[in-house]
Coordinates of C-alpha atoms in Angstrom, one line a residue:
Chain A
M6 CA 71.7 7.8 -123.5
A7 CA 69.2 5.3 -122.2
R8 CA 65.8 6.7 -122.1
T9 CA 62.9 4.9 -120.5
T10 CA 60.1 4.3 -122.8
I11 CA 57.5 7.0 -122.8
R12 CA 54.4 5.9 -120.8
N13 CA 51.0 5.9 -122.4
T14 CA 49.7 8.5 -120.0
D15 CA 52.5 10.8 -121.0
K16 CA 51.7 10.2 -124.7
V17 CA 48.1 11.3 -124.0
K18 CA 49.3 14.3 -122.1
H19 CA 51.7 15.4 -124.9
F20 CA 48.9 14.9 -127.5
I21 CA 46.6 17.2 -125.5
Q22 CA 49.4 19.8 -125.0
Y23 CA 50.1 19.8 -128.7
F24 CA 46.6 20.2 -130.0
G25 CA 44.7 21.5 -127.0
L26 CA 45.2 25.2 -127.4
M27 CA 44.3 25.1 -131.1
V28 CA 41.1 23.2 -130.4
L29 CA 40.2 25.6 -127.6
L30 CA 40.8 28.6 -129.9
L31 CA 38.5 27.1 -132.6
L32 CA 35.8 26.3 -130.0
V33 CA 35.8 29.9 -128.6
W34 CA 35.7 31.3 -132.2
Q35 CA 32.8 29.1 -133.1
A36 CA 30.9 29.9 -129.9
L37 CA 31.4 33.7 -130.4
S38 CA 30.2 33.4 -134.0
M39 CA 27.1 31.4 -132.9
L40 CA 26.4 34.0 -130.2
G41 CA 26.5 36.7 -132.8
V42 CA 29.5 38.5 -131.3
I43 CA 31.5 37.9 -134.5
Q44 CA 29.8 38.9 -137.8
P45 CA 30.2 36.1 -140.3
I46 CA 31.1 38.7 -143.0
I47 CA 34.0 39.9 -140.9
L48 CA 35.1 36.5 -139.8
P49 CA 33.2 33.4 -140.8
P50 CA 32.9 30.6 -138.2
P51 CA 35.2 27.6 -138.4
S52 CA 32.3 25.4 -139.3
Q53 CA 31.6 27.4 -142.4
I54 CA 35.3 27.5 -143.4
A55 CA 35.4 23.7 -142.9
I56 CA 32.4 23.3 -145.2
V57 CA 33.9 25.6 -147.9
F58 CA 37.3 23.8 -147.5
W59 CA 35.6 20.4 -148.1
D60 CA 33.7 21.7 -151.1
L61 CA 36.8 23.2 -152.7
L62 CA 38.7 20.0 -152.0
K63 CA 35.9 17.8 -153.4
N64 CA 35.5 19.7 -156.7
G65 CA 39.3 19.7 -157.2
T66 CA 39.7 23.5 -157.2
L67 CA 41.9 23.6 -154.1
L68 CA 44.2 20.8 -155.3
K69 CA 44.6 22.6 -158.7
H70 CA 45.6 25.8 -157.0
I71 CA 47.9 24.1 -154.6
S72 CA 49.7 22.2 -157.3
I73 CA 50.2 25.4 -159.3
S74 CA 51.6 27.2 -156.2
V75 CA 53.8 24.3 -155.1
L76 CA 55.3 23.9 -158.5
R77 CA 56.2 27.6 -158.6
V78 CA 57.7 27.4 -155.2
L79 CA 59.7 24.3 -156.1
E80 CA 61.0 26.0 -159.2
G81 CA 62.0 29.2 -157.5
F82 CA 63.4 27.4 -154.4
G83 CA 65.3 24.9 -156.5
V84 CA 67.2 27.6 -158.4
A85 CA 67.8 29.5 -155.2
A86 CA 69.0 26.4 -153.4
L87 CA 71.4 25.5 -156.2
L88 CA 72.8 29.0 -156.6
G89 CA 72.8 29.8 -152.9
L90 CA 74.7 26.6 -151.9
G91 CA 77.2 26.9 -154.8
L92 CA 77.9 30.6 -154.3
G93 CA 77.7 30.3 -150.5
M94 CA 80.3 27.6 -150.4
A95 CA 82.6 29.5 -152.8
I96 CA 82.3 32.8 -150.8
G97 CA 82.6 30.9 -147.5
L98 CA 85.9 29.3 -148.6
S99 CA 87.4 32.4 -150.2
Q100 CA 88.2 35.5 -148.2
T101 CA 88.7 37.5 -151.4
L102 CA 85.3 36.5 -152.8
A103 CA 83.7 37.3 -149.4
R104 CA 85.2 40.8 -149.4
M105 CA 84.0 41.3 -153.0
T106 CA 80.5 40.2 -152.4
D107 CA 79.7 41.2 -148.9
L108 CA 78.5 44.7 -149.6
I109 CA 76.3 43.6 -152.5
I110 CA 74.7 40.9 -150.4
Q111 CA 74.1 43.1 -147.4
V112 CA 72.5 45.8 -149.5
I113 CA 70.2 43.6 -151.7
K114 CA 69.2 41.2 -148.8
P115 CA 66.9 43.7 -147.0
I116 CA 64.9 44.6 -150.1
P117 CA 61.6 42.7 -149.8
P118 CA 60.8 40.5 -152.7
I119 CA 57.5 42.4 -153.3
A120 CA 59.5 45.5 -154.1
W121 CA 61.0 43.7 -157.0
I122 CA 57.6 43.1 -158.6
P123 CA 57.7 46.1 -161.0
L124 CA 61.1 45.2 -162.2
A125 CA 60.2 41.5 -162.4
I126 CA 57.3 42.4 -164.7
L127 CA 59.5 44.6 -166.9
W128 CA 62.2 41.9 -167.2
F129 CA 60.1 38.8 -167.4
G130 CA 56.6 39.9 -168.3
I131 CA 53.5 38.8 -166.5
G132 CA 54.0 35.1 -167.2
E133 CA 55.4 32.3 -165.1
Q134 CA 59.0 33.5 -165.0
S135 CA 58.4 36.7 -163.1
K136 CA 56.6 34.8 -160.3
V137 CA 59.4 32.2 -160.1
F138 CA 61.9 35.1 -159.9
I139 CA 60.1 36.7 -156.9
I140 CA 60.1 33.3 -155.1
F141 CA 63.7 32.8 -156.0
L142 CA 64.7 36.2 -154.5
G143 CA 62.9 35.3 -151.3
A144 CA 64.6 31.9 -150.9
F145 CA 68.1 32.8 -152.2
F146 CA 69.3 35.0 -149.3
P147 CA 68.5 32.8 -146.4
V148 CA 70.3 29.9 -148.2
I149 CA 73.4 31.8 -149.2
V150 CA 73.8 33.7 -145.9
N151 CA 73.5 30.5 -143.8
T152 CA 75.8 28.6 -146.0
I153 CA 78.5 31.3 -145.7
D154 CA 78.0 31.5 -141.9
G155 CA 78.1 27.7 -141.6
I156 CA 81.4 27.5 -143.4
R157 CA 82.8 30.4 -141.5
Q158 CA 81.9 28.7 -138.2
T159 CA 84.2 25.7 -138.9
D160 CA 85.5 24.6 -135.5
H161 CA 89.0 26.1 -135.0
K162 CA 90.0 23.0 -133.0
L163 CA 89.3 20.7 -135.9
V164 CA 91.2 23.0 -138.2
E165 CA 94.2 22.5 -136.0
V166 CA 93.8 18.8 -136.2
A167 CA 93.7 18.9 -140.0
R168 CA 96.8 21.1 -140.1
I169 CA 98.8 18.8 -137.8
L170 CA 97.8 15.8 -139.9
E171 CA 98.6 17.7 -143.1
V172 CA 95.2 16.8 -144.6
S173 CA 94.8 17.8 -148.2
K174 CA 92.7 20.8 -149.1
S175 CA 90.0 18.7 -150.8
R176 CA 89.7 16.3 -147.9
F177 CA 89.7 19.2 -145.5
I178 CA 86.7 20.8 -147.3
L179 CA 84.8 17.5 -147.8
Q180 CA 85.4 16.0 -144.4
V181 CA 85.7 19.0 -142.1
V182 CA 84.2 22.1 -143.5
I183 CA 81.1 20.9 -145.3
P184 CA 79.9 18.4 -142.6
G185 CA 80.5 21.1 -140.0
A186 CA 78.5 23.6 -142.0
F187 CA 75.7 21.1 -142.6
P188 CA 73.4 22.1 -139.7
A189 CA 73.6 25.8 -140.7
I190 CA 73.0 24.8 -144.4
M191 CA 69.9 22.9 -143.5
T192 CA 68.7 25.8 -141.5
G193 CA 69.2 28.0 -144.5
L194 CA 67.3 25.6 -146.8
R195 CA 64.5 25.4 -144.2
V196 CA 64.2 29.2 -143.8
G197 CA 64.6 29.6 -147.6
L198 CA 61.8 27.2 -148.4
M199 CA 59.6 28.9 -145.8
V200 CA 60.2 32.4 -147.3
A201 CA 59.7 31.0 -150.8
W202 CA 56.3 29.6 -149.8
M203 CA 55.4 32.9 -148.1
C204 CA 56.4 34.8 -151.3
V205 CA 53.9 32.8 -153.4
V206 CA 51.1 35.1 -152.5
A207 CA 53.2 38.1 -153.4
A208 CA 54.2 36.5 -156.7
E209 CA 50.7 35.5 -157.6
L210 CA 49.6 39.1 -157.2
I211 CA 51.2 39.5 -160.7
A212 CA 48.2 38.8 -162.9
A213 CA 48.0 35.2 -162.0
S214 CA 45.2 32.9 -163.1
G215 CA 45.9 30.1 -160.7
G216 CA 47.5 29.3 -157.4
V217 CA 46.6 29.7 -153.8
G218 CA 47.6 33.4 -153.8
Y219 CA 45.2 33.9 -156.8
L220 CA 42.5 32.0 -155.0
I221 CA 42.8 34.5 -152.1
M222 CA 42.9 37.6 -154.3
D223 CA 40.0 36.3 -156.5
A224 CA 37.9 35.6 -153.4
R225 CA 38.7 39.0 -152.0
Q226 CA 37.2 40.7 -155.0
L227 CA 34.0 38.6 -154.5
S228 CA 34.0 39.4 -150.8
Q229 CA 34.1 35.6 -150.0
S230 CA 35.9 35.9 -146.7
D231 CA 35.4 32.2 -146.1
V232 CA 37.4 31.3 -149.3
V233 CA 40.1 33.8 -148.3
L234 CA 40.4 32.0 -145.0
V235 CA 40.5 28.6 -146.7
G236 CA 43.4 29.9 -148.9
M237 CA 45.2 31.3 -145.9
I238 CA 44.8 28.1 -143.9
T239 CA 46.0 26.0 -146.8
I240 CA 49.1 28.1 -147.1
G241 CA 49.7 27.5 -143.4
I242 CA 49.2 23.8 -143.5
I243 CA 51.4 23.3 -146.6
G244 CA 54.1 25.4 -145.0
K245 CA 54.0 23.2 -142.0
V246 CA 54.2 20.1 -144.1
M247 CA 57.2 21.4 -146.0
D248 CA 59.0 22.3 -142.8
S249 CA 58.4 18.8 -141.4
I250 CA 59.8 17.2 -144.6
I251 CA 63.0 19.3 -144.4
S252 CA 63.5 18.6 -140.7
W253 CA 62.9 14.9 -141.4
I254 CA 65.6 15.0 -144.1
E255 CA 67.9 16.9 -141.6
K256 CA 67.5 14.2 -139.0
R257 CA 68.4 11.5 -141.6
V258 CA 71.5 13.4 -142.9
I259 CA 72.9 14.7 -139.6
T260 CA 73.0 11.4 -137.8
W261 CA 75.8 12.5 -135.5
K262 CA 73.6 15.0 -133.8
T263 CA 70.6 12.8 -133.2
A264 CA 71.9 11.9 -129.8
F265 CA 71.2 15.4 -128.6
V266 CA 67.9 16.0 -130.2
G267 CA 65.8 13.8 -127.9
V268 CA 66.4 15.7 -124.7
Chain B
M19 CA 122.7 14.7 -118.0
N20 CA 126.2 13.6 -119.1
K21 CA 124.6 10.4 -120.3
D22 CA 122.3 12.2 -122.8
E23 CA 125.1 13.8 -124.8
R24 CA 126.3 10.6 -126.2
V25 CA 123.0 9.9 -127.9
E26 CA 121.8 12.0 -130.9
P27 CA 119.1 14.3 -129.5
K28 CA 115.6 13.8 -131.0
L29 CA 114.5 17.3 -130.2
L30 CA 116.8 20.2 -129.5
I31 CA 115.4 23.4 -128.1
E32 CA 117.9 26.2 -127.7
N33 CA 117.2 29.7 -126.3
L34 CA 113.6 29.6 -127.4
S35 CA 111.4 32.7 -126.8
K36 CA 108.0 33.5 -127.9
S37 CA 106.0 36.7 -127.4
Y38 CA 102.5 37.8 -128.5
L39 CA 101.1 41.3 -129.1
V40 CA 98.1 41.8 -126.9
Q41 CA 96.5 45.2 -127.5
N42 CA 99.8 46.6 -128.9
E43 CA 101.7 45.4 -125.9
E44 CA 104.3 42.7 -126.0
V45 CA 103.5 39.8 -123.7
K46 CA 106.3 37.2 -123.3
A47 CA 104.9 33.7 -123.3
L48 CA 108.2 31.8 -123.3
Q49 CA 111.7 33.0 -122.5
G50 CA 115.1 31.3 -122.8
I51 CA 113.9 27.7 -123.0
N52 CA 116.6 25.1 -123.4
L53 CA 115.6 21.5 -123.5
T54 CA 117.1 18.4 -125.1
I55 CA 115.0 15.4 -125.6
R56 CA 116.5 12.0 -126.4
D57 CA 115.1 9.5 -128.8
G58 CA 112.5 7.3 -127.1
E59 CA 112.3 9.5 -124.0
F60 CA 109.1 10.4 -122.1
V61 CA 109.3 13.9 -120.9
A62 CA 106.6 15.4 -118.7
I63 CA 106.2 19.2 -118.5
V64 CA 104.3 20.6 -115.5
G65 CA 103.3 24.1 -114.8
S66 CA 100.3 26.1 -113.7
S67 CA 97.9 27.3 -116.3
G68 CA 99.2 30.2 -118.4
C69 CA 102.9 29.3 -118.0
G70 CA 103.3 28.8 -121.7
K71 CA 103.6 25.0 -121.6
S72 CA 100.9 24.5 -124.2
T73 CA 102.5 27.3 -126.3
L74 CA 105.8 25.3 -126.1
L75 CA 104.0 22.2 -127.4
K76 CA 102.3 24.1 -130.2
I77 CA 105.6 25.4 -131.3
I78 CA 107.0 21.9 -131.4
A79 CA 103.9 20.8 -133.3
G80 CA 104.4 23.6 -135.8
L81 CA 101.1 25.3 -135.1
E82 CA 102.8 28.5 -133.8
N83 CA 105.3 30.2 -136.1
G84 CA 107.4 33.2 -135.5
Y85 CA 109.5 32.2 -132.4
Q86 CA 113.0 33.3 -131.5
G87 CA 115.7 30.7 -130.9
S88 CA 115.9 27.3 -132.5
V89 CA 113.8 24.2 -132.3
L90 CA 115.3 21.3 -134.1
L91 CA 113.7 18.0 -134.8
G92 CA 116.5 15.7 -135.8
K93 CA 118.5 18.1 -137.8
E94 CA 115.6 20.2 -139.2
R95 CA 114.3 23.4 -137.9
I96 CA 110.6 23.2 -137.1
A97 CA 108.7 25.7 -139.3
G98 CA 105.3 24.0 -139.7
P99 CA 103.3 20.9 -138.9
G100 CA 104.5 17.6 -140.2
L101 CA 103.5 13.9 -140.1
D102 CA 106.7 13.2 -138.1
R103 CA 104.8 14.7 -135.1
G104 CA 101.5 13.6 -133.7
M105 CA 99.4 15.5 -131.3
V106 CA 96.7 14.6 -128.7
F107 CA 94.7 17.5 -127.3
Q108 CA 92.8 17.9 -124.0
E109 CA 89.5 17.5 -125.9
H110 CA 89.4 14.4 -128.2
R111 CA 88.8 16.6 -131.3
L112 CA 87.3 13.7 -133.3
L113 CA 85.2 14.5 -136.3
P114 CA 81.7 13.9 -135.0
W115 CA 80.4 12.8 -138.4
L116 CA 83.0 10.1 -138.9
T117 CA 83.2 6.6 -137.4
V118 CA 86.1 5.6 -135.2
E119 CA 87.7 3.9 -138.2
K120 CA 87.3 6.9 -140.5
N121 CA 88.6 9.2 -137.8
I122 CA 91.7 7.2 -137.5
T123 CA 92.3 7.1 -141.2
F124 CA 91.5 10.8 -141.5
G125 CA 95.2 11.8 -141.6
L126 CA 96.4 8.9 -143.7
K127 CA 97.4 9.4 -147.3
N128 CA 99.2 7.8 -150.2
K129 CA 98.5 4.4 -148.7
K130 CA 97.0 1.3 -150.4
P131 CA 93.6 0.2 -149.1
E132 CA 95.0 -3.1 -147.7
E133 CA 97.7 -1.1 -145.8
I134 CA 95.1 1.3 -144.5
A135 CA 93.0 -1.5 -143.2
R136 CA 95.9 -3.2 -141.5
L137 CA 97.1 0.1 -139.9
V138 CA 93.7 0.9 -138.6
S139 CA 93.0 -2.5 -137.1
E140 CA 96.4 -2.6 -135.6
H141 CA 95.9 0.8 -133.9
I142 CA 92.4 0.1 -132.8
E143 CA 93.8 -2.9 -131.1
L144 CA 96.7 -1.0 -129.7
V145 CA 94.4 1.4 -127.9
G146 CA 92.1 -1.4 -126.8
L147 CA 89.0 -0.5 -128.8
S148 CA 88.5 -3.7 -130.8
G149 CA 84.9 -3.9 -131.8
F150 CA 84.3 -0.2 -131.9
A151 CA 85.5 0.5 -135.4
N152 CA 82.1 1.5 -136.7
A153 CA 81.0 3.5 -133.6
Y154 CA 80.5 7.3 -133.8
P155 CA 82.3 9.6 -131.3
Y156 CA 79.0 10.5 -129.5
Q157 CA 78.6 6.8 -128.7
L158 CA 81.9 6.7 -126.9
S159 CA 82.8 7.6 -123.3
G160 CA 85.4 10.4 -122.7
G161 CA 88.2 7.9 -122.1
M162 CA 87.3 5.9 -125.2
A163 CA 87.2 9.0 -127.4
Q164 CA 90.6 10.0 -126.1
R165 CA 91.9 6.5 -127.0
V166 CA 90.7 7.1 -130.6
S167 CA 92.5 10.4 -130.7
I168 CA 95.7 8.7 -129.5
A169 CA 95.3 6.1 -132.3
R170 CA 94.7 8.8 -134.8
A171 CA 97.9 10.5 -133.7
L172 CA 99.9 7.3 -133.8
V173 CA 98.6 5.9 -137.1
N174 CA 101.1 8.0 -139.1
Q175 CA 103.9 6.5 -137.0
P176 CA 105.3 9.8 -135.9
Q177 CA 108.7 10.1 -134.3
L178 CA 107.3 12.4 -131.6
L179 CA 104.0 12.3 -129.9
L180 CA 102.8 15.5 -128.2
L181 CA 100.2 15.2 -125.5
D182 CA 98.6 18.5 -124.4
E183 CA 96.9 17.8 -121.1
P184 CA 95.3 14.7 -122.7
F185 CA 93.6 13.5 -119.5
G186 CA 92.6 16.9 -118.0
A187 CA 89.0 16.4 -118.9
L188 CA 88.6 12.8 -117.7
D189 CA 87.4 11.7 -114.3
A190 CA 90.0 10.6 -111.8
L191 CA 89.6 6.8 -112.3
T192 CA 89.6 6.9 -116.1
K193 CA 92.6 9.2 -115.9
I194 CA 94.7 6.7 -113.9
Q195 CA 93.6 4.0 -116.4
M196 CA 94.6 6.1 -119.4
Q197 CA 97.9 7.0 -117.8
Q198 CA 98.6 3.2 -117.6
E199 CA 97.5 2.8 -121.2
V200 CA 99.8 5.5 -122.5
L201 CA 102.7 4.0 -120.6
R202 CA 101.9 0.6 -122.2
I203 CA 101.7 2.2 -125.7
W204 CA 105.0 4.0 -125.1
E205 CA 106.7 0.8 -124.1
V206 CA 105.3 -1.0 -127.2
E207 CA 105.7 1.7 -129.8
K208 CA 108.9 3.3 -128.4
T209 CA 107.7 6.7 -129.7
T210 CA 109.3 9.8 -128.1
M211 CA 106.6 11.5 -126.0
I212 CA 106.2 14.9 -124.6
L213 CA 103.4 15.3 -122.1
V214 CA 102.1 18.7 -120.9
T215 CA 100.1 18.5 -117.6
H216 CA 99.2 20.4 -114.5
D217 CA 99.0 17.1 -112.6
I218 CA 102.2 16.6 -110.6
D219 CA 101.4 12.9 -109.9
E220 CA 100.7 12.3 -113.6
A221 CA 104.1 13.8 -114.5
I222 CA 106.0 11.7 -112.0
F223 CA 104.1 8.5 -112.9
L224 CA 104.9 8.8 -116.6
G225 CA 108.0 10.9 -117.2
D226 CA 111.6 9.9 -117.5
R227 CA 112.2 13.5 -116.6
V228 CA 109.8 16.1 -115.2
V229 CA 110.3 19.7 -116.5
V230 CA 109.0 22.2 -114.0
M231 CA 107.9 25.5 -115.6
S232 CA 107.2 28.9 -114.0
S233 CA 104.9 31.5 -115.4
R234 CA 105.1 34.9 -116.9
P235 CA 107.3 34.6 -118.8
G236 CA 107.4 30.9 -119.1
T237 CA 110.8 29.6 -118.2
I238 CA 112.1 26.3 -117.1
R239 CA 112.6 26.3 -113.4
R240 CA 114.0 22.9 -112.9
I241 CA 114.4 19.5 -114.6
I242 CA 114.0 16.5 -112.3
P243 CA 115.0 13.1 -113.5
I244 CA 112.8 10.3 -112.3
D245 CA 114.9 7.2 -111.8
M246 CA 112.2 5.0 -110.3
P247 CA 111.5 1.7 -112.1
R248 CA 108.2 1.4 -113.9
P249 CA 105.4 0.8 -113.2
R250 CA 105.7 3.3 -110.4
D251 CA 103.9 3.0 -107.2
R252 CA 102.1 6.3 -106.4
S253 CA 102.1 5.5 -102.7
S254 CA 105.8 4.7 -102.3
S255 CA 107.9 7.0 -100.2
E256 CA 110.2 7.8 -103.1
F257 CA 107.2 9.0 -105.2
A258 CA 106.0 11.0 -102.2
H259 CA 109.4 12.5 -101.9
I260 CA 109.6 13.7 -105.5
R261 CA 106.1 14.9 -105.3
K262 CA 107.0 17.1 -102.3
E263 CA 110.1 18.4 -104.1
I264 CA 108.0 19.5 -107.2
Y265 CA 105.3 20.8 -105.0
H266 CA 107.8 23.1 -103.3
E267 CA 108.7 24.5 -106.7
F268 CA 105.2 25.9 -106.9
F269 CA 104.4 26.8 -103.3
T270 CA 107.7 27.9 -101.8
D271 CA 107.4 28.2 -98.0
A272 CA 103.6 28.2 -98.2
E273 CA 101.7 25.8 -96.1
E274 CA 101.7 22.4 -97.7
P275 CA 98.5 20.4 -97.8
F276 CA 98.5 17.5 -95.5
A277 CA 98.2 14.9 -98.2
Y278 CA 98.2 15.5 -101.9
A279 CA 97.1 12.4 -103.8
I280 CA 94.6 11.5 -106.4

């Protein structure tokens, strides 16, 4: 579809719409703090958080914690993605497997990863493994459930076409089922990565000595609410970046859908 | 039809009935269908929606099993899909993630790469889409996408091409253009074709015979041979006469619209 090029005034308008509310919120927060309505010990002003953020960034503390957390998330998420995709495809393609596993998945899925912490410590100790395990649990279910759903939603009309053309089973799976399930699979990976990242704080509650979650817990004990907020905001920003990366990949892989995205 | 009996029938349908269970009640979709189709013939089936004409086509395609009566293709009873039958649906049903070329080769197997390349370029040319081999379905118009789906159905060189309301979703002008295209392809390829439609003009324009079906249960009401030479002029008096005749099959005694034309 031919779309007229976006005018410059529109660009400015969109930019303001995108960032405006956030800036306004920060300004009000700052003003209320300066007027003494908000006590800095309850909620430090944005300016103070920015200064602490800059300090922690400059002395490398923040980057150290970020890299520890990101590595854990990538480990947990990586295992979850591999297992979730593999098992999800197998279960999606086999009705017998689906019947066998449905109850187990449905019962274990609602258990929050935090509830696993005691068992995780018993099984894996307080080292790296237990943290990765908690993150894995958080990411695994969104990936597997979306993969199964995606495969189950294969277009019945395309299945008929494949039957009429007597397409082989392997070609049917590779050219009809998997591409059709791709949008759902990408959603699963995206949600899975998000949950994995959210689980990092929970995982780092287990006697961690590094990571953004540790940074927050440590600051809490020292009543440094500004550092707590720096940690929280860092988690938010990194989550947003991860989400953008996955949706960027999604757009590159699912080219046949790009025509509809730009509406 | 005394002329037909001398030629070996391509498709022989005898006493075909099909019923479905809907909430534990038996619903008859087709009853007592008898139809003989000659090799190379173009048969158009018209009927209102729900008359079972698509069910009939699906049975011939092998997508619907469990019917009563017999449906023979050549000498063999139809019990499942086969490459001897191609099908074009109302929606183009192309795989959105594959190019035109890959969509056409989707159903090809056990062929050498050179042969695949030759078949594909031949069929792309046949449906008038040269230059679009690497386009994706979302880049095509409705008519073009339907051309690809015709090429996909023909690339296996089926004996029988089944067309299930293939132009029902196209605009009136594209529709007329596509009807002419199908006629041209039929004349070139000499494939036996069965077209299901609810468009009376389309049926008369294309068919050697028009099969009129009535609904609930689906039965054949009448078979009308169309002896006009091709290409047929939709505005000729003969065309109008046949149109009126078929129209009366659906709306007996009811008031007739002043002019029915596309």
